[in-house]
mmCIF file of C-alpha atoms in Angstrom:
data_model
loop_
_atom_site.group_PDB
_atom_site.id
_atom_site.type_symbol
_atom_site.label_atom_id
_atom_site.label_comp_id
_atom_site.label_asym_id
_atom_site.label_seq_id
_atom_site.Cartn_x
_atom_site.Cartn_y
_atom_site.Cartn_z
ATOM 1 C CA MET A 21 -38.696 -117.218 -59.230
ATOM 2 C CA ASN A 22 -39.462 -115.603 -62.578
ATOM 3 C CA GLY A 23 -42.719 -115.604 -64.453
ATOM 4 C CA GLU A 24 -46.131 -116.557 -63.153
ATOM 5 C CA ALA A 25 -46.358 -119.341 -60.583
ATOM 6 C CA ARG A 26 -49.107 -121.883 -61.131
ATOM 7 C CA GLN A 27 -52.481 -120.477 -60.075
ATOM 8 C CA THR A 28 -54.521 -123.071 -58.176
ATOM 9 C CA ASP A 29 -57.685 -121.252 -57.131
ATOM 10 C CA GLU A 30 -59.365 -117.891 -56.939
ATOM 11 C CA ILE A 31 -57.691 -115.596 -54.450
ATOM 12 C CA ARG A 32 -59.928 -114.428 -51.625
ATOM 13 C CA PRO A 33 -59.297 -113.565 -47.971
ATOM 14 C CA SER A 34 -59.674 -117.147 -46.749
ATOM 15 C CA THR A 35 -57.258 -118.521 -49.392
ATOM 16 C CA VAL A 36 -54.763 -115.678 -49.789
ATOM 17 C CA HIS A 37 -52.167 -117.582 -47.725
ATOM 18 C CA ARG A 38 -52.099 -120.251 -50.452
ATOM 19 C CA ALA A 39 -51.223 -117.607 -53.029
ATOM 20 C CA TYR A 40 -48.388 -116.407 -50.797
ATOM 21 C CA GLY A 41 -47.245 -120.013 -50.569
ATOM 22 C CA ARG A 42 -47.056 -120.285 -54.353
ATOM 23 C CA GLY A 43 -44.705 -117.313 -54.415
ATOM 24 C CA ALA A 44 -42.677 -118.114 -51.308
ATOM 25 C CA GLY A 45 -39.469 -118.745 -53.228
ATOM 26 C CA GLY A 46 -39.513 -115.317 -54.865
ATOM 27 C CA TYR A 47 -40.824 -113.222 -51.989
ATOM 28 C CA ASP A 48 -37.475 -112.032 -50.619
ATOM 29 C CA GLY A 49 -36.317 -111.008 -54.075
ATOM 30 C CA PHE A 50 -39.510 -109.043 -54.608
ATOM 31 C CA VAL A 51 -39.446 -107.109 -51.327
ATOM 32 C CA GLY A 52 -35.716 -106.510 -51.824
ATOM 33 C CA SER A 53 -36.640 -104.492 -54.926
ATOM 34 C CA ILE A 54 -39.000 -102.196 -52.973
ATOM 35 C CA PRO A 55 -37.203 -99.088 -51.703
ATOM 36 C CA SER A 56 -36.795 -99.052 -47.908
ATOM 37 C CA TYR A 57 -38.973 -102.109 -47.324
ATOM 38 C CA LYS A 58 -36.853 -103.492 -44.481
ATOM 39 C CA ALA A 59 -36.037 -100.082 -43.023
ATOM 40 C CA HIS A 60 -39.719 -99.183 -42.844
ATOM 41 C CA LEU A 61 -40.416 -102.373 -40.887
ATOM 42 C CA ARG A 62 -37.691 -101.385 -38.424
ATOM 43 C CA VAL A 63 -39.311 -97.970 -38.084
ATOM 44 C CA SER A 64 -42.680 -99.529 -37.197
ATOM 45 C CA ALA A 65 -41.085 -101.953 -34.733
ATOM 46 C CA SER A 66 -39.184 -99.074 -33.103
ATOM 47 C CA ARG A 67 -42.281 -96.909 -32.826
ATOM 48 C CA MET A 68 -43.792 -99.319 -30.286
ATOM 49 C CA GLY A 69 -41.318 -97.831 -27.800
ATOM 50 C CA LEU A 70 -40.360 -101.142 -26.202
ATOM 51 C CA GLY A 71 -36.672 -100.239 -25.762
ATOM 52 C CA ASP A 72 -34.308 -103.053 -24.821
ATOM 53 C CA GLY A 73 -35.946 -106.427 -25.112
ATOM 54 C CA PRO A 74 -34.570 -108.873 -22.498
ATOM 55 C CA GLY A 75 -37.539 -110.372 -20.687
ATOM 56 C CA LEU A 76 -40.045 -109.240 -23.319
ATOM 57 C CA ARG A 77 -42.216 -111.702 -25.244
ATOM 58 C CA LEU A 78 -43.305 -110.440 -28.661
ATOM 59 C CA LEU A 79 -45.589 -111.775 -31.382
ATOM 60 C CA ASP A 80 -44.809 -111.324 -35.070
ATOM 61 C CA ILE A 81 -48.123 -112.220 -36.679
ATOM 62 C CA GLY A 82 -47.986 -112.741 -40.443
ATOM 63 C CA CYS A 83 -44.208 -113.096 -40.368
ATOM 64 C CA GLY A 84 -43.911 -114.516 -43.896
ATOM 65 C CA THR A 85 -40.271 -115.304 -44.696
ATOM 66 C CA GLY A 86 -39.077 -113.579 -41.524
ATOM 67 C CA VAL A 87 -38.346 -110.055 -42.786
ATOM 68 C CA SER A 88 -40.542 -108.533 -40.075
ATOM 69 C CA THR A 89 -39.070 -110.945 -37.522
ATOM 70 C CA GLU A 90 -35.629 -109.572 -38.318
ATOM 71 C CA ALA A 91 -36.969 -106.041 -37.795
ATOM 72 C CA LEU A 92 -38.185 -106.960 -34.306
ATOM 73 C CA LEU A 93 -34.922 -108.626 -33.343
ATOM 74 C CA THR A 94 -32.927 -105.646 -34.628
ATOM 75 C CA THR A 95 -34.911 -102.955 -32.828
ATOM 76 C CA VAL A 96 -36.006 -104.753 -29.631
ATOM 77 C CA LYS A 97 -32.731 -106.431 -28.799
ATOM 78 C CA GLY A 98 -32.857 -109.513 -26.593
ATOM 79 C CA ALA A 99 -36.613 -110.099 -26.856
ATOM 80 C CA GLU A 100 -38.206 -113.502 -27.326
ATOM 81 C CA VAL A 101 -40.152 -113.530 -30.613
ATOM 82 C CA VAL A 102 -42.943 -115.922 -31.594
ATOM 83 C CA ALA A 103 -43.273 -115.651 -35.385
ATOM 84 C CA VAL A 104 -46.504 -116.975 -36.907
ATOM 85 C CA ASP A 105 -47.703 -117.343 -40.481
ATOM 86 C CA ALA A 106 -50.554 -119.170 -42.222
ATOM 87 C CA SER A 107 -48.348 -120.247 -45.152
ATOM 88 C CA ALA A 108 -46.217 -123.326 -44.562
ATOM 89 C CA GLU A 109 -44.194 -122.496 -47.672
ATOM 90 C CA MET A 110 -43.333 -118.996 -46.469
ATOM 91 C CA LEU A 111 -42.307 -120.407 -43.088
ATOM 92 C CA ALA A 112 -40.098 -122.999 -44.801
ATOM 93 C CA VAL A 113 -38.146 -120.165 -46.432
ATOM 94 C CA ALA A 114 -37.919 -118.335 -43.106
ATOM 95 C CA ARG A 115 -36.635 -121.369 -41.209
ATOM 96 C CA LYS A 116 -33.712 -121.787 -43.588
ATOM 97 C CA LYS A 117 -32.219 -118.503 -42.376
ATOM 98 C CA ASN A 118 -29.814 -118.109 -39.476
ATOM 99 C CA TRP A 119 -31.898 -117.187 -36.422
ATOM 100 C CA SER A 120 -31.333 -116.495 -32.764
ATOM 101 C CA PRO A 121 -32.545 -119.260 -30.426
ATOM 102 C CA ARG A 122 -34.993 -116.677 -29.043
ATOM 103 C CA VAL A 123 -37.120 -117.019 -32.225
ATOM 104 C CA THR A 124 -39.865 -119.636 -32.538
ATOM 105 C CA PHE A 125 -41.717 -120.146 -35.822
ATOM 106 C CA VAL A 126 -45.276 -121.472 -35.730
ATOM 107 C CA HIS A 127 -47.590 -122.448 -38.575
ATOM 108 C CA ALA A 128 -51.085 -121.151 -37.767
ATOM 109 C CA LYS A 129 -53.781 -118.705 -38.774
ATOM 110 C CA LEU A 130 -54.764 -115.850 -36.499
ATOM 111 C CA GLU A 131 -58.011 -117.599 -35.559
ATOM 112 C CA THR A 132 -56.278 -120.904 -34.711
ATOM 113 C CA LEU A 133 -53.419 -119.621 -32.536
ATOM 114 C CA ALA A 134 -54.770 -121.273 -29.386
ATOM 115 C CA GLU A 135 -54.914 -124.646 -31.149
ATOM 116 C CA ALA A 136 -51.257 -124.174 -32.118
ATOM 117 C CA GLY A 137 -50.353 -123.521 -28.482
ATOM 118 C CA ILE A 138 -49.890 -119.757 -28.857
ATOM 119 C CA GLU A 139 -51.422 -117.803 -26.003
ATOM 120 C CA GLY A 140 -50.921 -114.374 -24.480
ATOM 121 C CA PRO A 141 -50.092 -112.190 -22.863
ATOM 122 C CA PHE A 142 -47.540 -110.627 -25.198
ATOM 123 C CA ASP A 143 -45.586 -107.468 -24.425
ATOM 124 C CA GLY A 144 -45.997 -106.255 -27.992
ATOM 125 C CA ILE A 145 -47.333 -107.400 -31.367
ATOM 126 C CA LEU A 146 -46.148 -106.492 -34.858
ATOM 127 C CA ALA A 147 -48.619 -107.194 -37.676
ATOM 128 C CA SER A 148 -47.020 -106.331 -41.004
ATOM 129 C CA TYR A 149 -49.231 -106.403 -44.115
ATOM 130 C CA LEU A 150 -51.602 -108.748 -42.287
ATOM 131 C CA VAL A 151 -54.683 -106.698 -41.417
ATOM 132 C CA SER A 152 -55.307 -105.692 -45.042
ATOM 133 C CA ASN A 153 -55.493 -109.420 -45.880
ATOM 134 C CA LEU A 154 -57.980 -110.410 -43.169
ATOM 135 C CA PRO A 155 -61.589 -111.277 -44.066
ATOM 136 C CA ASP A 156 -62.794 -109.003 -41.247
ATOM 137 C CA ALA A 157 -60.173 -106.491 -40.117
ATOM 138 C CA GLU A 158 -61.980 -105.325 -36.980
ATOM 139 C CA HIS A 159 -62.653 -108.881 -35.850
ATOM 140 C CA GLY A 160 -58.976 -109.743 -36.313
ATOM 141 C CA LEU A 161 -57.927 -106.686 -34.346
ATOM 142 C CA ARG A 162 -60.074 -107.831 -31.426
ATOM 143 C CA ARG A 163 -58.249 -111.145 -31.435
ATOM 144 C CA LEU A 164 -54.917 -109.344 -31.325
ATOM 145 C CA LEU A 165 -56.148 -107.132 -28.483
ATOM 146 C CA ALA A 166 -56.970 -110.210 -26.399
ATOM 147 C CA LEU A 167 -53.378 -111.493 -26.832
ATOM 148 C CA LEU A 168 -51.747 -108.350 -25.418
ATOM 149 C CA ALA A 169 -50.832 -107.630 -21.814
ATOM 150 C CA PRO A 170 -52.598 -104.585 -20.347
ATOM 151 C CA GLY A 171 -50.868 -101.456 -21.646
ATOM 152 C CA ALA A 172 -48.896 -103.367 -24.286
ATOM 153 C CA PRO A 173 -48.749 -101.997 -27.856
ATOM 154 C CA LEU A 174 -49.786 -103.300 -31.260
ATOM 155 C CA ALA A 175 -48.042 -101.946 -34.356
ATOM 156 C CA VAL A 176 -49.936 -102.510 -37.608
ATOM 157 C CA HIS A 177 -47.551 -101.908 -40.511
ATOM 158 C CA ASP A 178 -49.670 -101.758 -43.644
ATOM 159 C CA TYR A 179 -50.886 -99.897 -46.685
ATOM 160 C CA ALA A 180 -53.723 -97.395 -46.319
ATOM 161 C CA VAL A 181 -54.781 -95.115 -49.151
ATOM 162 C CA GLY A 182 -57.626 -92.659 -48.769
ATOM 163 C CA GLY A 183 -59.041 -89.811 -50.751
ATOM 164 C CA THR A 184 -58.673 -89.124 -54.448
ATOM 165 C CA ARG A 185 -55.036 -88.083 -54.134
ATOM 166 C CA GLY A 186 -54.107 -91.153 -52.090
ATOM 167 C CA ARG A 187 -55.795 -93.550 -54.520
ATOM 168 C CA MET A 188 -54.027 -91.882 -57.444
ATOM 169 C CA ARG A 189 -50.671 -92.264 -55.676
ATOM 170 C CA TRP A 190 -51.417 -95.902 -54.951
ATOM 171 C CA ALA A 191 -52.512 -96.630 -58.536
ATOM 172 C CA ALA A 192 -49.273 -95.140 -59.845
ATOM 173 C CA ALA A 193 -47.135 -97.135 -57.402
ATOM 174 C CA ALA A 194 -49.044 -100.407 -57.783
ATOM 175 C CA TRP A 195 -49.644 -100.656 -61.508
ATOM 176 C CA THR A 196 -46.413 -99.107 -62.826
ATOM 177 C CA TYR A 197 -44.015 -100.780 -60.399
ATOM 178 C CA LEU A 198 -45.296 -103.266 -57.793
ATOM 179 C CA VAL A 199 -47.418 -105.470 -60.054
ATOM 180 C CA PRO A 200 -44.847 -105.688 -62.890
ATOM 181 C CA MET A 201 -42.047 -106.301 -60.384
ATOM 182 C CA ALA A 202 -44.131 -109.011 -58.731
ATOM 183 C CA ALA A 203 -44.411 -110.785 -62.078
ATOM 184 C CA MET A 204 -40.636 -110.682 -62.575
ATOM 185 C CA ARG A 205 -39.352 -111.262 -59.046
ATOM 186 C CA TRP A 206 -42.180 -112.877 -57.077
ATOM 187 C CA GLY A 207 -43.868 -115.098 -59.632
ATOM 188 C CA VAL A 208 -47.402 -114.325 -58.431
ATOM 189 C CA ALA A 209 -48.660 -111.374 -60.444
ATOM 190 C CA ASP A 210 -52.245 -112.492 -59.779
ATOM 191 C CA LEU A 211 -51.649 -112.011 -56.048
ATOM 192 C CA ALA A 212 -50.134 -108.567 -56.633
ATOM 193 C CA ARG A 213 -53.163 -107.555 -58.715
ATOM 194 C CA TYR A 214 -55.512 -108.863 -56.014
ATOM 195 C CA ARG A 215 -53.627 -106.889 -53.350
ATOM 196 C CA ALA A 216 -53.606 -103.719 -55.462
ATOM 197 C CA LYS A 217 -57.380 -103.797 -55.898
ATOM 198 C CA ARG A 218 -58.124 -104.753 -52.304
ATOM 199 C CA ILE A 219 -55.941 -102.000 -50.847
ATOM 200 C CA SER A 220 -57.426 -99.370 -53.144
ATOM 201 C CA GLY A 221 -60.891 -100.137 -51.772
ATOM 202 C CA ALA A 222 -60.040 -100.707 -48.102
ATOM 203 C CA GLY A 223 -60.052 -97.049 -47.076
ATOM 204 C CA GLY A 224 -57.430 -94.664 -45.798
ATOM 205 C CA PRO A 225 -55.690 -94.082 -42.464
ATOM 206 C CA GLU A 226 -58.893 -92.682 -40.970
ATOM 207 C CA GLN A 227 -60.797 -95.925 -41.485
ATOM 208 C CA MET A 228 -57.976 -97.990 -39.998
ATOM 209 C CA VAL A 229 -57.776 -95.767 -36.913
ATOM 210 C CA HIS A 230 -61.528 -96.101 -36.408
ATOM 211 C CA ARG A 231 -61.345 -99.897 -36.777
ATOM 212 C CA MET A 232 -58.701 -100.068 -34.055
ATOM 213 C CA GLU A 233 -60.720 -97.840 -31.750
ATOM 214 C CA ARG A 234 -63.896 -99.885 -32.295
ATOM 215 C CA ALA A 235 -61.889 -103.045 -31.592
ATOM 216 C CA GLY A 236 -61.024 -101.664 -28.145
ATOM 217 C CA PHE A 237 -57.540 -100.175 -28.580
ATOM 218 C CA SER A 238 -56.650 -96.986 -26.742
ATOM 219 C CA ASP A 239 -54.123 -94.246 -27.550
ATOM 220 C CA VAL A 240 -54.409 -94.999 -31.266
ATOM 221 C CA ARG A 241 -51.931 -93.115 -33.448
ATOM 222 C CA VAL A 242 -50.864 -93.204 -37.079
ATOM 223 C CA GLN A 243 -47.569 -92.203 -38.676
ATOM 224 C CA THR A 244 -46.502 -92.589 -42.265
ATOM 225 C CA VAL A 245 -43.076 -93.741 -43.449
ATOM 226 C CA GLY A 246 -40.519 -91.848 -45.524
ATOM 227 C CA GLY A 247 -39.342 -92.206 -49.083
ATOM 228 C CA LEU A 248 -41.439 -93.117 -52.086
ATOM 229 C CA GLN A 249 -44.059 -94.872 -49.954
ATOM 230 C CA GLN A 250 -44.824 -91.834 -47.839
ATOM 231 C CA HIS A 251 -48.609 -91.596 -47.259
ATOM 232 C CA LEU A 252 -49.018 -95.108 -48.675
ATOM 233 C CA VAL A 253 -47.424 -97.255 -45.948
ATOM 234 C CA HIS A 254 -48.213 -96.407 -42.323
ATOM 235 C CA THR A 255 -47.592 -97.481 -38.764
ATOM 236 C CA PHE A 256 -50.828 -97.749 -36.796
ATOM 237 C CA LEU A 257 -50.210 -97.916 -33.047
ATOM 238 C CA GLY A 258 -52.662 -98.871 -30.342
ATOM 239 C CA ARG A 259 -52.490 -100.112 -26.768
ATOM 240 C CA ARG A 260 -54.564 -102.577 -24.843
ATOM 241 C CA PRO A 261 -56.246 -100.574 -22.088
ATOM 242 C CA ASP A 262 -55.077 -101.217 -18.534
ATOM 243 C CA GLU A 263 -58.617 -102.238 -17.669
ATOM 244 C CA PRO A 264 -59.512 -105.669 -19.091
ATOM 245 C CA ASP A 265 -61.557 -105.578 -22.286
ATOM 246 C CA VAL A 266 -64.136 -108.124 -21.178
ATOM 247 C CA VAL A 267 -66.288 -107.726 -24.274
ATOM 248 C CA GLY A 268 -63.321 -107.996 -26.625
ATOM 249 C CA GLU A 269 -62.022 -111.116 -24.882
ATOM 250 C CA ARG A 270 -65.443 -112.743 -25.039
ATOM 251 C CA ILE A 271 -65.724 -112.006 -28.762
ATOM 252 C CA ALA A 272 -62.187 -113.286 -29.379
ATOM 253 C CA ARG A 273 -62.917 -116.541 -27.510
ATOM 254 C CA SER A 274 -66.167 -117.021 -29.414
ATOM 255 C CA SER A 275 -64.340 -116.421 -32.685
ATOM 256 C CA ALA A 276 -61.702 -119.007 -31.834
ATOM 257 C CA LEU A 277 -64.369 -121.576 -30.993
ATOM 258 C CA ALA A 278 -66.256 -120.804 -34.197
ATOM 259 C CA ALA A 279 -63.069 -121.173 -36.244
ATOM 260 C CA ALA A 280 -62.497 -124.565 -34.618
ATOM 261 C CA GLY A 281 -65.956 -125.679 -35.766
ATOM 262 C CA TRP A 282 -67.805 -125.549 -32.449
ATOM 263 C CA ARG A 283 -71.401 -124.358 -32.453
ATOM 264 C CA PRO A 284 -73.921 -124.326 -29.567
ATOM 265 C CA ALA A 285 -76.701 -126.851 -29.991
ATOM 266 C CA PRO A 286 -79.789 -125.068 -31.322
ATOM 267 C CA GLY A 287 -82.724 -125.113 -28.948
ATOM 268 C CA PRO A 288 -86.272 -125.843 -30.049
ATOM 269 C CA PRO A 289 -87.887 -122.684 -31.363
ATOM 270 C CA ALA A 290 -91.052 -121.558 -29.711
ATOM 271 C CA GLY A 291 -94.094 -121.422 -31.938
ATOM 272 C CA PRO A 292 -97.719 -122.324 -32.234
ATOM 273 C CA ASP A 293 -96.864 -125.810 -33.465
ATOM 274 C CA GLY A 294 -94.478 -126.599 -30.617
ATOM 275 C CA PRO A 295 -90.771 -127.399 -30.823
ATOM 276 C CA ALA A 296 -89.216 -128.153 -34.152
ATOM 277 C CA ASP A 297 -88.294 -131.689 -35.142
ATOM 278 C CA PRO A 298 -84.603 -132.220 -34.150
ATOM 279 C CA ASP A 299 -84.014 -134.003 -37.457
ATOM 280 C CA ASP A 300 -84.700 -130.704 -39.203
ATOM 281 C CA ARG A 301 -81.746 -128.938 -37.573
ATOM 282 C CA ALA A 302 -79.082 -127.596 -39.907
ATOM 283 C CA ASP A 303 -76.351 -130.058 -40.825
ATOM 284 C CA PRO A 304 -73.122 -128.889 -39.099
ATOM 285 C CA ASP A 305 -71.180 -129.854 -42.198
ATOM 286 C CA ASP A 306 -73.075 -127.181 -44.115
ATOM 287 C CA ARG A 307 -71.959 -124.325 -41.905
ATOM 288 C CA ALA A 308 -70.279 -121.427 -43.623
ATOM 289 C CA ASP A 309 -66.533 -120.942 -43.490
ATOM 290 C CA PRO A 310 -65.983 -118.212 -40.874
ATOM 291 C CA ASP A 311 -63.114 -116.890 -42.991
ATOM 292 C CA ASP A 312 -65.565 -116.063 -45.767
ATOM 293 C CA ARG A 313 -67.683 -113.674 -43.719
ATOM 294 C CA ALA A 314 -68.156 -110.383 -45.475
ATOM 295 C CA ASP A 315 -66.073 -107.609 -43.997
ATOM 296 C CA PRO A 316 -68.486 -104.757 -43.270
ATOM 297 C CA ASP A 317 -65.787 -102.403 -44.509
ATOM 298 C CA ASP A 318 -65.718 -104.232 -47.857
ATOM 299 C CA ARG A 319 -69.403 -103.817 -48.722
ATOM 300 C CA ALA A 320 -69.971 -102.495 -52.195
ATOM 301 C CA ASP A 321 -70.805 -98.814 -52.230
ATOM 302 C CA PRO A 322 -72.211 -97.518 -55.522
ATOM 303 C CA THR A 323 -71.128 -94.015 -54.591
ATOM 304 C CA GLY A 324 -67.487 -95.011 -54.022
ATOM 305 C CA PRO A 325 -65.386 -95.029 -50.849
ATOM 306 C CA VAL A 326 -66.693 -92.847 -48.057
ATOM 307 C CA GLU A 327 -64.356 -90.030 -47.103
ATOM 308 C CA ALA A 328 -63.874 -90.361 -43.348
ATOM 309 C CA GLU A 329 -62.971 -87.507 -41.076
ATOM 310 C CA PRO A 330 -59.201 -86.899 -41.423
ATOM 311 C CA VAL A 331 -56.906 -87.965 -38.598
ATOM 312 C CA ASP A 332 -53.743 -86.272 -37.430
ATOM 313 C CA GLU A 333 -51.177 -88.301 -39.358
ATOM 314 C CA GLY A 334 -47.635 -88.038 -38.040
ATOM 315 C CA GLY A 335 -44.704 -87.710 -40.397
ATOM 316 C CA PRO A 336 -41.930 -90.178 -41.250
ATOM 317 C CA ASP A 337 -39.777 -89.075 -38.292
ATOM 318 C CA ASP A 338 -42.554 -89.282 -35.684
ATOM 319 C CA PRO A 339 -41.309 -91.782 -33.069
ATOM 320 C CA GLY A 340 -44.780 -92.891 -31.938
ATOM 321 C CA TYR A 341 -44.570 -94.314 -28.433
ATOM 322 C CA ALA A 342 -40.761 -94.266 -28.533
ATOM 323 C CA ASP A 343 -38.817 -91.277 -27.213
ATOM 324 C CA GLU A 344 -36.853 -91.287 -30.461
ATOM 325 C CA LEU A 345 -36.182 -93.636 -33.336
ATOM 326 C CA PRO A 346 -32.877 -95.536 -33.063
ATOM 327 C CA PRO A 347 -30.116 -95.197 -35.693
ATOM 328 C CA GLU A 348 -30.907 -98.598 -37.210
ATOM 329 C CA ALA A 349 -34.396 -97.312 -38.033
ATOM 330 C CA THR A 350 -33.642 -93.734 -39.096
ATOM 331 C CA GLY A 351 -30.312 -94.162 -40.846
ATOM 332 C CA ALA A 352 -28.704 -91.550 -38.573
ATOM 333 C CA ALA A 353 -25.205 -91.858 -37.140
ATOM 334 C CA GLY A 354 -23.990 -94.220 -39.809
ATOM 335 C CA GLY A 355 -26.991 -96.511 -39.575
ATOM 336 C CA PRO A 356 -28.231 -98.521 -42.579
ATOM 337 C CA GLY A 357 -30.679 -95.822 -43.708
ATOM 338 C CA TYR A 358 -33.803 -96.075 -45.810
ATOM 339 C CA SER A 359 -32.170 -97.662 -48.867
ATOM 340 C CA ASP A 360 -30.084 -100.472 -47.375
ATOM 341 C CA ASP A 361 -32.349 -103.176 -48.737
ATOM 342 C CA VAL A 362 -32.703 -101.978 -52.337
ATOM 343 C CA THR A 363 -31.269 -104.340 -54.894
ATOM 344 C CA ALA A 364 -28.537 -102.643 -56.904
ATOM 345 C CA GLY A 365 -29.711 -101.493 -60.287
ATOM 346 C CA ASP A 366 -33.413 -101.454 -59.372
ATOM 347 C CA ALA A 367 -35.205 -98.840 -57.335
ATOM 348 C CA ASP A 368 -32.284 -96.996 -55.757
ATOM 349 C CA THR A 369 -31.754 -94.822 -58.809
ATOM 350 C CA ALA A 370 -35.282 -93.450 -58.593
ATOM 351 C CA ALA A 371 -35.468 -92.992 -54.833
ATOM 352 C CA GLY A 372 -32.332 -90.910 -54.677
ATOM 353 C CA PRO A 373 -29.965 -90.832 -51.712
ATOM 354 C CA GLY A 374 -31.762 -92.153 -48.665
ATOM 355 C CA GLY A 375 -35.065 -92.458 -50.527
ATOM 356 C CA ALA A 376 -36.009 -88.852 -49.752
ATOM 357 C CA PRO A 377 -39.703 -88.078 -50.167
ATOM 358 C CA GLY A 378 -40.814 -85.824 -52.971
ATOM 359 C CA ASP A 379 -43.698 -83.410 -53.329
ATOM 360 C CA ASP A 380 -46.695 -84.827 -51.483
ATOM 361 C CA ASP A 381 -48.988 -83.527 -54.222
ATOM 362 C CA GLU A 382 -47.400 -85.678 -56.904
ATOM 363 C CA PRO A 383 -47.796 -89.426 -57.411
ATOM 364 C CA PRO A 384 -44.664 -91.460 -56.660
ATOM 365 C CA THR A 385 -42.364 -91.807 -59.645
ATOM 366 C CA PRO A 386 -41.677 -95.426 -60.593
ATOM 367 C CA PRO A 387 -38.049 -96.505 -60.921
ATOM 368 C CA ALA A 388 -36.394 -95.878 -64.243
ATOM 369 C CA GLY A 389 -36.891 -98.752 -66.625
ATOM 370 C CA ALA A 390 -39.821 -100.232 -64.726
ATOM 371 C CA PRO A 391 -42.037 -102.260 -67.051
ATOM 372 C CA ARG A 392 -45.487 -100.930 -67.848
ATOM 373 C CA VAL A 393 -48.741 -102.829 -67.893
#
């Protein structure tokens, strides 16, 4: 799909799935132009350390057109995968592909999984580019925690840019390559601009690690990927503790009920004049959309983003929970490598052989011939 798809409403966290739906037909072409996009997803899936997959039940939340689903099937061979997305249009593109019978696609939002018949426990969850789109990242992470079996891992594959250097790198990558390429290949430049601004203000790896820890995850780790997106795209790993997270489960259940529209009946307030008239209770139809809650991490700060305490960020070859990364993720031993998914004539000329990372102190160089904005 070329050009700008028809814009129907303002993009915000509760409606971002509609914007993805508008660009569903061009999504695969867009991500195919991003160096190492598919290989990086395989790296994150491998880092969960699940090994061979027969008997494992995995959740791919925010599966889109199935690119992340393919990464799970490739790296955790034999696993059963439940792939979920909020966009019916993205799922329609995914379903047209040739899939193993072990894959099930489900149309649902994170907060309505139970209504769609999706329940835990899962042996692992991959959330690719989902958490940065949620209205409340920490709240969403608690929901994911409640879906995991004790000890099972979550891999969050997402952008995180922190500090002056990180935001400069992201600005160079987003505005000189990703946004223009989205206009040409994806057809939803407004969505790409929205994502660029949201990611730049969402904080760096430190903030994401702290969100996962506050949500109840243990053994939280972060590793970046290789190539041109080094220190921009990361794998965030966390496990559900062996001991049940009673508080997290209670919050997740309450969130699911709230998303379904249930509210406890308000009791009469105590006061000098006695109980309130029941006819004065708030109309349930006037309740706020839970998706539109303000993310505490998104509050405006006149002084700019707060620099959190740095975390120990692993490098591109850090295997995470895995003993080592398999050839299909690293490109070793004749594997597909970091540039197998780059469309010929686009980004491969800039990334160089294997998309090798450059000087960390310099912003990523956009591909030759990339349009400017």
